[in-house]
Amino acid sequence: MGRAVLTEKIGIPGIRGFDVYRSNGGYRNAEKALKEMTPADVGKEVTKSGLRGRGGAGFPTGLKWSFLDRKSDKPKYLICNADESEPGTFKDRYLMEHLPHLLIEGIIISSYALGVKSCYIYVRGEFKYIIAILQKAIGEAYQNKMLGQNILGTNFSLDIFLHPGGGAYICGEETALLESLEGKRGNPRIKPPFPAFRGLYNCPTMVNNVETLAAVAPIIGMGGNTYASIGIGKSTGTKLMSACGNINKPGVYEIDLGLPVEDFLYSEEYCGGIKNGKYLKAVVPGGSSVPVLPADLIVHTQKGDKRLLSYESLAEGGFETGSMLGSGGFIVYDEDACMVRNTWNFTRFYRHESCGQCSPCREGTAWMEPILRRIEEGKGKKKEIDLLVSIADKIEGNTICPFGDAAAWPVSSAIRHFRKEFEFHVEHPDIVKNINHGSLIRYI
Amino acid sequence: MSGMIDHHLHIKENKPVAFSDATLEKIGVIISHYPEGQQKSALLPVLHIAQQELGGYLSVDVMDRVASLLNIQPVEVYEVATFYTMFHLEPVGKYVIEVCQTGPCAICGGEQILEHLEKSLGINVGETTPDGIFTLKTVECLGACGTAPVMQVNTEFHESLTAEKIDRIIGDLKEKSNGKTSEVRWAELF
Ligand SMILES: Cc1cc2nc3c(=O)[nH]c(=O)nc-3n(C[C@H](O)[C@H](O)[C@H](O)COP(=O)(O)O)c2cc1C
Ligand code: SF4
Ligand code: FES
């Protein structure tokens, strides 16, 4: 049974409003941090908690915070990354829709720890109704002196501003986000310098994901050690998983890290099994950018251990037989799903979303997409399967930002695990061209 | 990037562009959210407002007006407007229907939803109905994959779509098409 650390209050009627949130223990953790702890104490608890960035990379948050250039005399900024556009991911939306004040509370505590006086929440522009919910909550927080000057009577002051995006996946990448926030095209910056030294307006900047910042509030409440006792190994605490695709119960679930994938997939509490009684074919466990795994390798590792929902277990076996937890966007494919079609679909996405700055990414995605399309339509050649692998290899690691890797991995992993399906498309054009929507090959 | 090929700007028509006083006041509030001298940061929110309040798309005249409001060069506005998919550079219908076609929606029937819309509106993707009411577009993942298939009508989400549900939505929109849209105003969000 999963613990509700982030989602504890989610079922309370009216919890979106300040008064209900406050009267149910809300903002008590902010009170504790601001009144009883020093900023350094807060940072220490976050380090002890073992919390890792929930935006996808899984980097330890306490360590990341320690990099912020505190000695600088420039203003320091906190950016809440609410761009949420990794296909398969819809957990931040859920958190912001239902518990806007939890996010604000987490931002207050984090800003206090980081010595920040201005925070921008960068929300993808398509989430207009979420922006409305957040704006209302921020207004209530100001009215109740939880934001603005001298919060809770302390000498800590903080402003939060909302900033809408314009529809561009790449603006989720933190340096592209900063460019976008400065009113420019979302072209990622070359690192170093890292945002912790030179970020927004060249000032020290911390970029954290919505779920990461929200988790800071309960961590202060329960203490870093208690949070770290949840989970498994270096995957501490709970994680929001957004499950979608061919399952009975798509949705957002809070799990203790370390939950076996099999339980997550098949128990009634979570995904409720594969839809229409079909077989499982494959899973992309952490958003479209992470490698796809076939049924046997998502449920068990190559060694035969149960595969767990943790950073380490999902990565076990490297890219040969493993994948990544990523953003927790868990996409499930049943026996009818066509892996060629899905790979083409994802590559079309990356081609469309590439910012175009680096040739390997811009040209590589623009080569892979039509090749995949040809193969899907039964017009491909066998040697093009290896050509795809070679293009993907040449993109990976050769670009300014990790988008290049994200575009390469779905292709190389799909061919690694489902090569026969690609070959079938090439060898049986007569069969393939007569099907419209890829529901042919039963290959599990 | 592939979409960029059709991102060309139209000729400047020198049409007068006027924001209302209330909107100008809001734009002032938005600019105040950023440090002194960083008013360019207000560009995305102001473009959203401009698109919604000044004709549904960003004409060169509208973009030039935004540039002068923010005290930046027009080209700084053009390069941003062409980068982000939410900005339309050509006239669109009153209701812009954007159907998600990314993986998770695609395996849950998103492609069939698109075909159904093409048939019932009688137009192809990228086109506007002759009466100027609907424009049909495709978009990438809208962050709502758990309730796939998904579409937006002018940034309003419609989820767990079926053919019947779509017929109802289109019917309702047609009925209301003479009145005002119920859409939230961007300017009210700041
Ligand atoms: C192409 C790309 C897209 C990304 N999209 C998002 C996103 O939508 N939301 C997010 O929080 N992080 C996203 N990230 C990760 C951010 O760059 C950054 O690592 C993260 O916001 C840091 O927050 P965290 O340490 O709390 O995870 C993306 C990264 C890349 C390379
Ligand atoms: S890897 Fe792709 S998205 Fe990232 S900077 Fe290069 S071209 Fe842009
Ligand atoms: S794939 Fe359509 S909303 Fe995510």
XYZ file of C-alpha atoms and ligand atoms in Angstrom, chain A residues 52-61 64 81-86 91-92 169-175 177 191 207-213 289 350 401-404 406, ligand 1:
73
model
C 16.335 13.452 -6.064
C 15.142 15.794 -8.798
C 11.750 14.645 -10.067
C 12.068 16.476 -13.391
C 13.769 13.513 -15.030
C 17.477 13.505 -14.296
C 17.219 12.299 -10.683
C 20.094 14.451 -9.440
C 20.227 14.791 -5.601
C 18.417 18.010 -4.716
C 22.282 20.673 -6.395
C 9.798 24.066 -13.807
C 6.153 23.388 -14.643
C 6.692 22.959 -18.370
C 5.623 19.312 -18.225
C 5.754 18.296 -21.845
C 7.611 14.982 -21.865
C 1.932 14.348 -12.771
C 2.828 18.009 -12.206
C 8.892 20.954 -25.480
C 12.505 22.083 -25.399
C 11.668 24.852 -22.916
C 11.485 22.151 -20.220
C 15.269 21.854 -20.499
C 16.471 24.223 -17.830
C 18.697 26.539 -19.862
C 13.626 27.610 -20.043
C 27.122 24.596 -20.020
C 15.711 25.343 -11.420
C 13.625 22.629 -9.810
C 10.676 20.552 -10.899
C 7.168 21.023 -9.410
C 7.170 17.652 -7.674
C 10.666 18.213 -6.236
C 9.668 21.546 -4.699
C 12.849 9.899 -23.879
C 11.524 14.973 -31.607
C 21.689 19.619 -24.566
C 20.376 16.164 -23.588
C 17.502 16.453 -26.075
C 19.762 14.775 -28.615
C 16.358 11.791 -25.742
C 14.545 18.020 -23.493
C 14.328 18.168 -22.030
C 13.057 18.434 -21.539
C 12.836 18.584 -20.176
N 11.564 18.838 -19.752
C 11.349 19.023 -18.417
C 10.048 19.337 -17.935
O 9.089 19.445 -18.700
N 9.879 19.512 -16.609
C 10.935 19.404 -15.725
O 10.744 19.599 -14.534
N 12.169 19.101 -16.157
C 12.409 18.918 -17.468
N 13.684 18.647 -17.894
C 14.768 18.585 -16.895
C 15.289 19.971 -16.588
O 16.308 20.298 -17.510
C 15.898 20.061 -15.193
O 16.830 19.042 -15.058
C 14.894 19.939 -14.088
O 13.863 20.881 -14.211
C 15.598 20.121 -12.762
O 14.705 19.955 -11.703
P 14.892 18.774 -10.670
O 16.332 18.766 -10.252
O 13.972 19.154 -9.565
O 14.494 17.537 -11.371
C 13.921 18.475 -19.267
C 15.196 18.184 -19.756
C 15.404 18.034 -21.116
C 16.782 17.738 -21.588
